[in-house]
Tab-separated table of C-alpha atoms in Angstrom:
chain	number	residue	atom	x	y	z
A	23	MET	CA	53.327	116.135	155.995
A	24	GLU	CA	54.988	112.574	156.957
A	25	PHE	CA	57.277	111.241	154.424
A	26	ASP	CA	58.200	107.457	154.554
A	27	THR	CA	61.401	107.207	152.388
A	28	GLN	CA	61.307	103.363	152.641
A	29	ALA	CA	57.828	103.014	151.267
A	30	TRP	CA	58.228	106.211	149.280
A	31	SER	CA	54.964	107.601	150.343
A	32	VAL	CA	53.660	110.735	151.828
A	33	ARG	CA	50.531	111.131	154.134
A	34	PRO	CA	49.045	113.919	156.549
A	35	SER	CA	50.818	114.548	159.552
A	36	GLN	CA	48.987	112.846	162.574
A	37	ARG	CA	48.481	116.365	164.058
A	38	ARG	CA	46.426	117.359	161.105
A	39	VAL	CA	44.643	114.064	161.256
A	40	ASP	CA	43.701	114.509	164.917
A	41	LYS	CA	42.623	118.132	164.463
A	42	LEU	CA	40.071	117.174	161.876
A	43	GLN	CA	38.671	114.265	163.677
A	44	ALA	CA	38.488	115.939	167.078
A	45	LEU	CA	36.408	118.834	165.140
A	46	ILE	CA	34.152	116.025	163.505
A	47	ARG	CA	33.673	114.285	166.956
A	48	SER	CA	32.785	117.616	168.660
A	49	LEU	CA	29.956	118.349	166.180
A	50	ASN	CA	28.666	115.014	166.311
A	51	GLY	CA	26.911	115.706	169.440
A	52	GLU	CA	25.469	119.239	168.289
A	53	ASN	CA	22.177	119.876	166.789
A	54	GLN	CA	23.570	122.749	164.536
A	55	ALA	CA	26.869	124.492	163.382
A	56	SER	CA	27.717	127.786	161.694
A	57	ALA	CA	28.593	127.725	157.907
A	58	ARG	CA	31.987	129.145	159.135
A	59	VAL	CA	32.558	126.008	161.114
A	60	LEU	CA	31.383	123.534	158.463
A	61	THR	CA	33.222	125.208	155.735
A	62	SER	CA	36.543	124.755	158.045
A	63	VAL	CA	35.719	120.960	158.061
A	64	LEU	CA	35.427	120.990	154.138
A	65	GLY	CA	38.856	123.157	153.857
A	66	GLN	CA	40.702	120.649	156.200
A	67	MET	CA	39.559	117.659	154.017
A	68	GLU	CA	40.495	119.533	151.020
A	69	SER	CA	43.895	120.346	152.428
A	70	MET	CA	44.576	116.640	152.905
A	71	ALA	CA	42.710	115.337	149.806
A	72	THR	CA	45.841	115.047	147.378
A	73	LEU	CA	47.692	113.228	150.357
A	74	ILE	CA	45.447	110.211	150.904
A	75	PRO	CA	43.823	107.617	148.603
A	76	LEU	CA	40.394	108.691	147.188
A	77	GLY	CA	40.870	111.731	149.476
A	78	ARG	CA	38.446	113.939	147.178
A	79	VAL	CA	35.839	110.923	146.455
A	80	ASN	CA	35.399	110.775	150.376
A	81	LYS	CA	35.177	114.592	150.586
A	82	ARG	CA	32.505	115.055	147.877
A	83	PRO	CA	29.330	113.737	150.030
A	84	PHE	CA	30.093	116.353	152.493
A	85	GLN	CA	30.837	118.998	150.104
A	86	VAL	CA	27.639	118.260	148.081
A	87	ALA	CA	25.342	118.176	151.551
A	88	LEU	CA	26.836	121.452	152.666
A	89	GLN	CA	26.180	123.111	149.355
A	90	SER	CA	22.634	121.897	149.298
A	91	ARG	CA	22.160	123.441	152.948
A	92	TRP	CA	24.048	126.928	152.426
A	93	ASP	CA	24.008	129.390	149.748
A	94	GLN	CA	27.020	131.639	150.381
A	95	SER	CA	25.552	134.356	147.903
A	96	VAL	CA	22.630	134.714	150.297
A	97	GLN	CA	23.550	133.503	153.560
A	98	ASP	CA	26.491	134.845	155.592
A	99	TRP	CA	29.180	132.663	157.717
A	100	ASN	CA	27.324	132.764	160.792
A	101	PHE	CA	24.054	131.207	159.235
A	102	GLN	CA	23.435	127.988	161.395
A	103	ILE	CA	22.878	124.779	159.523
A	104	PRO	CA	21.003	121.879	161.316
A	105	LEU	CA	23.074	118.868	161.934
A	106	GLY	CA	21.814	115.105	161.863
A	107	THR	CA	21.986	111.955	160.091
A	108	TRP	CA	23.741	113.660	156.932
A	109	PHE	CA	26.549	114.905	159.019
A	110	LEU	CA	27.125	111.408	160.341
A	111	LYS	CA	26.855	109.845	157.152
A	112	THR	CA	29.189	112.195	155.283
A	113	THR	CA	32.071	112.340	157.770
A	114	ARG	CA	31.996	108.788	158.921
A	115	ALA	CA	34.961	107.761	156.598
A	116	TRP	CA	37.115	110.674	158.158
A	117	LEU	CA	37.190	109.030	161.288
A	118	LEU	CA	38.633	105.812	160.141
A	119	PRO	CA	42.500	105.339	160.619
A	120	ALA	CA	42.691	103.308	157.170
A	121	LEU	CA	41.591	106.453	155.145
A	122	PHE	CA	45.000	108.077	156.083
A	123	GLN	CA	47.416	105.475	154.454
A	124	GLY	CA	49.124	108.032	152.281
A	125	VAL	CA	50.204	107.995	148.595
A	126	PRO	CA	53.290	107.770	146.332
A	127	ILE	CA	55.517	110.755	146.676
A	128	VAL	CA	55.908	110.412	142.896
A	129	CYS	CA	53.153	109.264	140.732
A	130	PRO	CA	54.175	106.231	138.795
A	131	GLN	CA	54.205	106.570	135.067
A	132	PRO	CA	51.034	104.937	133.380
A	133	GLU	CA	51.566	101.261	132.562
A	134	LYS	CA	48.423	100.556	130.532
A	135	GLU	CA	46.785	102.846	128.156
A	136	LEU	CA	43.015	102.412	127.824
A	137	PHE	CA	40.978	104.094	124.911
A	138	THR	CA	37.478	104.514	125.247
A	139	ASP	CA	34.483	106.031	123.607
A	140	ALA	CA	30.741	106.273	123.655
A	141	SER	CA	28.057	107.161	121.151
A	142	LEU	CA	24.233	107.546	121.728
A	143	SER	CA	23.812	103.986	120.195
A	144	GLY	CA	26.855	102.214	121.970
A	145	TRP	CA	30.451	102.261	123.708
A	146	GLY	CA	33.758	100.794	122.496
A	147	ALA	CA	37.284	100.334	123.934
A	148	HIS	CA	40.627	99.145	123.233
A	149	LEU	CA	43.864	97.956	125.001
A	150	ASP	CA	46.968	96.579	123.832
A	151	GLY	CA	45.261	95.555	120.343
A	152	GLN	CA	42.395	93.882	122.294
A	153	MET	CA	38.978	95.540	121.498
A	154	VAL	CA	35.643	95.344	123.158
A	155	SER	CA	32.288	96.980	122.526
A	156	GLY	CA	28.472	96.971	123.346
A	157	VAL	CA	25.364	98.622	122.614
A	158	TRP	CA	23.076	100.536	125.046
A	159	ASP	CA	19.307	99.539	125.907
A	160	SER	CA	16.620	101.865	125.608
A	161	THR	CA	16.961	103.231	129.079
A	162	GLN	CA	20.769	103.974	128.808
A	163	SER	CA	20.686	105.632	125.135
A	164	SER	CA	18.279	108.117	126.596
A	165	LEU	CA	21.100	109.454	129.250
A	166	HIS	CA	23.306	112.418	128.590
A	167	ILE	CA	26.354	111.726	126.423
A	168	ASN	CA	28.682	112.684	129.329
A	169	LEU	CA	27.100	109.998	131.547
A	170	LEU	CA	27.475	107.397	128.783
A	171	GLU	CA	31.152	108.265	128.115
A	172	LEU	CA	31.683	107.586	131.885
A	173	GLU	CA	29.690	104.308	131.707
A	174	ALA	CA	31.954	103.325	128.747
A	175	VAL	CA	35.105	103.978	131.092
A	176	SER	CA	33.476	101.702	133.650
A	177	LEU	CA	32.584	98.919	131.391
A	178	ALA	CA	36.015	98.924	129.674
A	179	LEU	CA	37.922	98.508	132.967
A	180	ARG	CA	35.648	95.836	134.034
A	181	ALA	CA	36.121	94.069	130.688
A	182	PHE	CA	39.941	94.386	130.886
A	183	ARG	CA	40.118	93.894	134.641
A	184	SER	CA	42.497	90.907	134.569
A	185	SER	CA	45.165	92.914	132.655
A	186	LEU	CA	44.657	96.212	134.672
A	187	GLU	CA	44.901	95.104	138.257
A	188	GLY	CA	47.867	96.371	140.191
A	189	ARG	CA	48.646	98.857	137.436
A	190	HIS	CA	48.321	102.797	136.774
A	191	VAL	CA	45.911	102.930	133.952
A	192	ARG	CA	45.388	106.091	131.867
A	193	ILE	CA	42.274	106.618	130.279
A	194	HIS	CA	42.224	108.326	126.811
A	195	THR	CA	38.819	109.932	126.054
A	196	ASP	CA	37.792	112.646	123.743
A	197	ASN	CA	35.441	113.903	126.478
A	198	THR	CA	36.928	116.716	128.567
A	199	THR	CA	34.154	116.491	131.087
A	200	VAL	CA	35.149	112.775	131.673
A	201	ALA	CA	38.800	113.466	131.872
A	202	SER	CA	38.127	116.237	134.667
A	203	TYR	CA	35.697	114.203	136.666
A	204	VAL	CA	38.220	111.288	136.735
A	205	ASN	CA	41.248	113.373	137.554
A	206	LYS	CA	39.429	115.506	140.281
A	207	GLN	CA	37.829	112.584	141.654
A	208	GLY	CA	34.304	114.085	140.880
A	209	GLY	CA	32.805	117.412	140.913
A	210	THR	CA	30.175	119.933	142.031
A	211	ARG	CA	28.421	120.772	138.844
A	212	SER	CA	26.529	117.297	138.061
A	213	PRO	CA	25.870	114.985	141.045
A	214	SER	CA	25.028	111.944	138.559
A	215	LEU	CA	28.562	112.467	136.932
A	216	SER	CA	30.191	112.924	140.251
A	217	ASP	CA	28.654	109.806	141.740
A	218	LYS	CA	29.522	107.552	138.649
A	219	ALA	CA	33.196	108.848	138.541
A	220	CYS	CA	33.531	108.163	142.362
A	221	LEU	CA	32.045	104.832	141.854
A	222	ILE	CA	34.593	104.054	139.180
A	223	LEU	CA	37.468	105.204	141.425
A	224	THR	CA	36.114	103.308	144.306
A	225	TRP	CA	36.049	100.048	142.379
A	226	CYS	CA	39.427	100.683	140.806
A	227	ASN	CA	40.889	101.173	144.221
A	228	SER	CA	39.413	97.998	145.432
A	229	HIS	CA	41.254	96.070	142.560
A	230	CYS	CA	44.688	98.057	143.104
A	231	ILE	CA	44.019	100.108	139.995
A	232	LEU	CA	45.433	103.662	139.912
A	233	LEU	CA	43.313	105.621	137.630
A	234	SER	CA	43.934	108.997	135.554
A	235	ALA	CA	42.518	110.447	132.352
A	236	ILE	CA	43.902	112.469	129.372
A	237	TYR	CA	41.886	114.163	126.873
A	238	LEU	CA	42.392	112.735	123.520
A	239	LYS	CA	41.091	114.541	120.195
A	240	GLY	CA	38.350	112.795	118.501
A	241	SER	CA	40.107	112.691	115.346
A	242	LEU	CA	42.903	110.659	117.053
A	243	ASN	CA	40.437	108.510	119.016
A	244	VAL	CA	39.265	106.693	115.674
A	245	LEU	CA	39.260	103.076	116.832
A	246	ALA	CA	37.397	103.601	120.135
A	247	ASP	CA	34.856	105.874	118.187
A	248	SER	CA	34.231	103.181	115.618
A	249	LEU	CA	33.966	100.462	118.056
A	250	SER	CA	31.229	102.747	120.107
A	251	ARG	CA	29.002	103.322	116.868
A	252	GLY	CA	28.836	99.668	115.869
A	253	ASP	CA	28.052	99.230	111.948
A	254	LYS	CA	26.875	102.932	111.601
A	255	VAL	CA	28.797	105.570	109.571
A	256	VAL	CA	31.830	107.532	111.275
A	257	HIS	CA	32.106	110.320	108.758
A	258	SER	CA	35.833	111.005	109.470
A	259	GLU	CA	36.726	107.497	108.891
A	260	TRP	CA	36.919	106.480	105.213
A	261	THR	CA	39.788	104.315	103.503
A	262	LEU	CA	40.296	103.507	99.820
A	263	SER	CA	40.146	100.033	98.793
A	264	HIS	CA	43.291	98.362	97.662
A	265	GLN	CA	41.734	98.080	94.067
A	266	SER	CA	41.632	101.795	93.603
A	267	LEU	CA	45.214	102.263	95.057
A	268	ASP	CA	46.745	99.622	92.815
A	269	ARG	CA	45.446	101.940	90.003
A	270	LEU	CA	47.253	104.668	91.479
A	271	TRP	CA	50.631	102.836	92.217
A	272	LEU	CA	50.750	101.881	88.481
A	273	GLN	CA	51.166	105.749	87.844
A	274	ILE	CA	53.441	106.745	90.527
A	275	ASP	CA	55.997	105.082	93.017
A	276	LYS	CA	54.433	103.233	95.975
A	277	PRO	CA	55.388	104.303	99.423
A	278	VAL	CA	55.751	101.944	102.190
A	279	ILE	CA	54.379	104.126	104.980
A	280	ASP	CA	50.839	104.967	105.594
A	281	LEU	CA	50.793	108.043	108.090
A	282	PHE	CA	47.194	107.906	108.994
A	283	ALA	CA	45.680	104.490	109.599
A	284	THR	CA	44.851	101.786	111.920
A	285	ARG	CA	45.284	98.157	111.594
A	286	PHE	CA	42.093	97.870	109.726
A	287	SER	CA	42.633	100.975	107.462
A	288	ALA	CA	46.350	100.531	106.681
A	289	ARG	CA	47.103	100.080	103.068
A	290	LEU	CA	50.763	99.756	103.135
A	291	PRO	CA	53.085	97.569	104.959
A	292	LEU	CA	54.068	100.052	107.649
A	293	PHE	CA	51.481	102.350	109.328
A	294	VAL	CA	51.281	104.891	111.769
A	295	SER	CA	48.486	104.679	114.209
A	296	PRO	CA	46.836	107.408	116.126
A	297	PHE	CA	47.021	105.198	119.328
A	298	PRO	CA	49.291	102.704	120.655
A	299	ASP	CA	49.298	99.747	118.736
A	300	PRO	CA	51.709	96.760	118.671
A	301	LEU	CA	51.305	96.222	114.914
A	302	ALA	CA	52.036	100.000	114.139
A	303	TRP	CA	55.318	101.455	113.294
A	304	LYS	CA	54.861	104.678	115.046
A	305	VAL	CA	52.186	106.532	117.184
A	306	ASN	CA	50.557	109.754	116.204
A	307	ALA	CA	51.651	110.964	112.597
A	308	LEU	CA	51.394	114.628	113.893
A	309	GLU	CA	53.976	113.966	116.466
A	310	ILE	CA	56.648	112.311	114.491
A	311	SER	CA	59.452	113.755	112.507
A	312	TRP	CA	58.403	113.760	108.498
A	313	THR	CA	61.914	114.937	107.639
A	314	ASN	CA	63.214	112.548	104.681
A	315	LEU	CA	59.978	110.749	104.810
A	316	THR	CA	58.455	109.216	101.638
A	317	ALA	CA	54.850	108.306	102.512
A	318	TYR	CA	51.244	108.039	101.866
A	319	ALA	CA	48.422	109.806	103.602
A	320	PHE	CA	44.627	109.829	103.705
A	321	PRO	CA	43.568	112.057	106.808
A	322	PRO	CA	40.341	113.119	108.005
A	323	PHE	CA	39.696	116.236	106.113
A	324	CYS	CA	39.610	118.370	109.344
A	325	LEU	CA	43.626	117.635	109.715
A	326	LEU	CA	44.346	118.679	106.126
A	327	GLY	CA	45.561	122.176	107.228
A	328	ARG	CA	47.980	120.829	109.655
A	329	VAL	CA	49.205	118.101	107.473
A	330	LEU	CA	50.271	120.865	104.799
A	331	ARG	CA	51.768	122.850	107.570
A	332	ARG	CA	54.055	119.828	108.375
A	333	VAL	CA	54.823	119.280	104.723
A	334	ASP	CA	55.745	122.721	104.463
A	335	LEU	CA	58.159	122.640	107.448
A	336	GLU	CA	59.696	119.389	107.329
A	337	LYS	CA	59.580	118.889	103.356
A	338	PRO	CA	58.870	115.176	103.057
A	339	VAL	CA	57.543	113.528	99.708
A	340	LEU	CA	53.999	112.812	100.470
A	341	VAL	CA	51.328	111.119	98.371
A	342	LEU	CA	48.424	112.874	99.764
A	343	VAL	CA	44.589	112.002	99.092
A	344	ALA	CA	42.562	115.054	99.604
A	345	PRO	CA	39.440	116.700	97.624
A	346	LEU	CA	39.672	119.163	94.887
A	347	TRP	CA	37.795	121.802	96.968
A	348	PRO	CA	39.318	125.392	95.713
A	349	SER	CA	37.121	127.149	98.200
A	350	GLN	CA	38.755	125.472	101.339
A	351	HIS	CA	41.216	127.653	103.316
A	352	TRP	CA	44.005	125.017	102.917
A	353	PHE	CA	43.603	124.773	99.219
A	354	PRO	CA	46.147	127.647	98.196
A	355	ASP	CA	48.786	125.823	100.413
A	356	LEU	CA	48.071	122.455	98.564
A	357	LEU	CA	48.597	123.957	95.226
A	358	ARG	CA	51.723	125.594	96.307
A	359	LEU	CA	53.251	122.333	97.699
A	360	ALA	CA	52.096	120.094	94.777
A	361	VAL	CA	54.989	119.303	92.568
A	362	ARG	CA	52.654	118.017	89.321
A	363	PRO	CA	49.012	118.223	88.471
A	364	PRO	CA	46.837	116.238	90.833
A	365	ILE	CA	45.710	112.615	89.785
A	366	PRO	CA	42.066	112.092	89.827
A	367	LEU	CA	41.016	108.943	91.534
A	368	ALA	CA	38.071	107.283	89.804
A	369	VAL	CA	36.261	106.193	93.082
A	370	LYS	CA	33.291	104.130	92.490
A	371	LYS	CA	30.861	103.144	95.113
A	372	GLY	CA	32.593	100.414	97.033
A	373	ASP	CA	36.050	101.772	96.609
A	374	LEU	CA	35.602	104.162	99.489
A	375	VAL	CA	34.454	102.367	102.726
A	376	GLN	CA	34.441	102.299	106.339
A	377	PRO	CA	37.584	100.320	107.661
A	378	ARG	CA	35.989	97.991	109.997
A	379	SER	CA	32.486	97.433	108.654
A	380	GLY	CA	33.251	97.819	105.018
A	381	VAL	CA	30.203	100.043	104.839
A	382	PRO	CA	30.606	101.882	101.133
A	383	HIS	CA	30.354	105.710	100.904
A	384	GLU	CA	26.945	106.419	99.263
A	385	ASN	CA	28.516	108.831	96.670
A	386	PRO	CA	32.106	108.982	96.547
A	387	ARG	CA	32.143	111.204	93.512
A	388	LEU	CA	30.903	114.030	95.315
A	389	LEU	CA	34.105	114.105	97.198
A	390	SER	CA	36.289	114.844	93.997
A	391	LEU	CA	39.236	112.786	95.664
A	392	HIS	CA	42.775	113.522	94.031
A	393	ALA	CA	46.224	112.184	94.642
A	394	TRP	CA	48.357	114.914	95.108
A	395	ILE	CA	52.251	114.653	95.135
A	396	LEU	CA	53.934	117.110	97.767
A	397	SER	CA	57.367	118.086	98.185
A	398	GLU	CA	59.217	121.478	98.677
A	399	ALA	CA	62.219	119.774	97.043
A	400	LEU	CA	63.438	122.227	94.239
A	401	CYS	CA	64.655	119.647	92.100
A	402	LEU	CA	61.218	118.281	91.463
A	403	ARG	CA	59.541	121.682	91.103
A	404	GLN	CA	58.738	122.778	87.378
A	405	GLY	CA	57.008	125.951	88.223
A	406	PRO	CA	53.917	126.830	90.023
A	407	LEU	CA	51.047	124.402	89.638
A	408	ARG	CA	48.083	125.650	87.739
A	409	LEU	CA	44.876	123.660	87.627
A	410	LEU	CA	43.163	124.060	83.955
């Protein structure tokens, strides 16, 4: 490798570049080559892929073409593979000096966090409090969900282009395949996904956008998820109306922090968002300290076990909205941590709604929602809780 300590970049040594280009040029005049020689070409490309911009993007066409012509499980290393137009097209970029510009020695920290999601009906994304969404046409909605997730990334990048140019952008997606295909600059299992990922990365490179991706659990990617579904119900996203909570605050002291909320679902002056939001007090309730905290929480039911473990460990005073479901694995912990009998919430239709659309739950009484006052503070405890 060659290091430029003024530009703080690194690139393959000229000797390695010359060796690969000489091998490619020597094969351009041949009618065929052994699998051993062609895999050597591929190996040299891969050895430099992380040292040049879009190294794997430019390697993928040759890799895919070689795999379609040689099956290692059936044919040996001396198997002769015909060369021709396919070889010229897939290696042409590796003969251009501009390909070997080099990359930063240390990857810069992300400057923008872009959250995306797709459903079979549409897509959504948000960045710095700005939101964008759309619906698929009949042709798009028939595509595989992984391809729709990548298309959502592409549309979001174009929608926010003016805010993203010249920056390191990190995509937050609840699809592990999308994160992998972006970070690895394509892949070999799905040609359509690989092609789409490479098109996205090429577009980003042309707009001076450095792109990376990280997996975000669907339970935390709530706003992008709701944006992608339009006015459809998101089963993990319900919030209580202000009227129903006002009835609760008449019986107990009102906290000031809503631990699991977005700007649309927050019911208290301060809220903790699952994603960066300039209006939020903190980000990701499961990653901040709950010690000495007095708060309200109405988390997705799938998170109740984790919420109770945090209460047990850090001993906050928490007003938790949760169903009275004795058969659930987390219910014994809920009883143990409660300092008084739960308060039934007389939730009528219209009191439990989707945060953005306002779509009401069809039958909220089925959930048997109660307000539980949780604390490990011994001064508040009057013996173990028993339900009559």
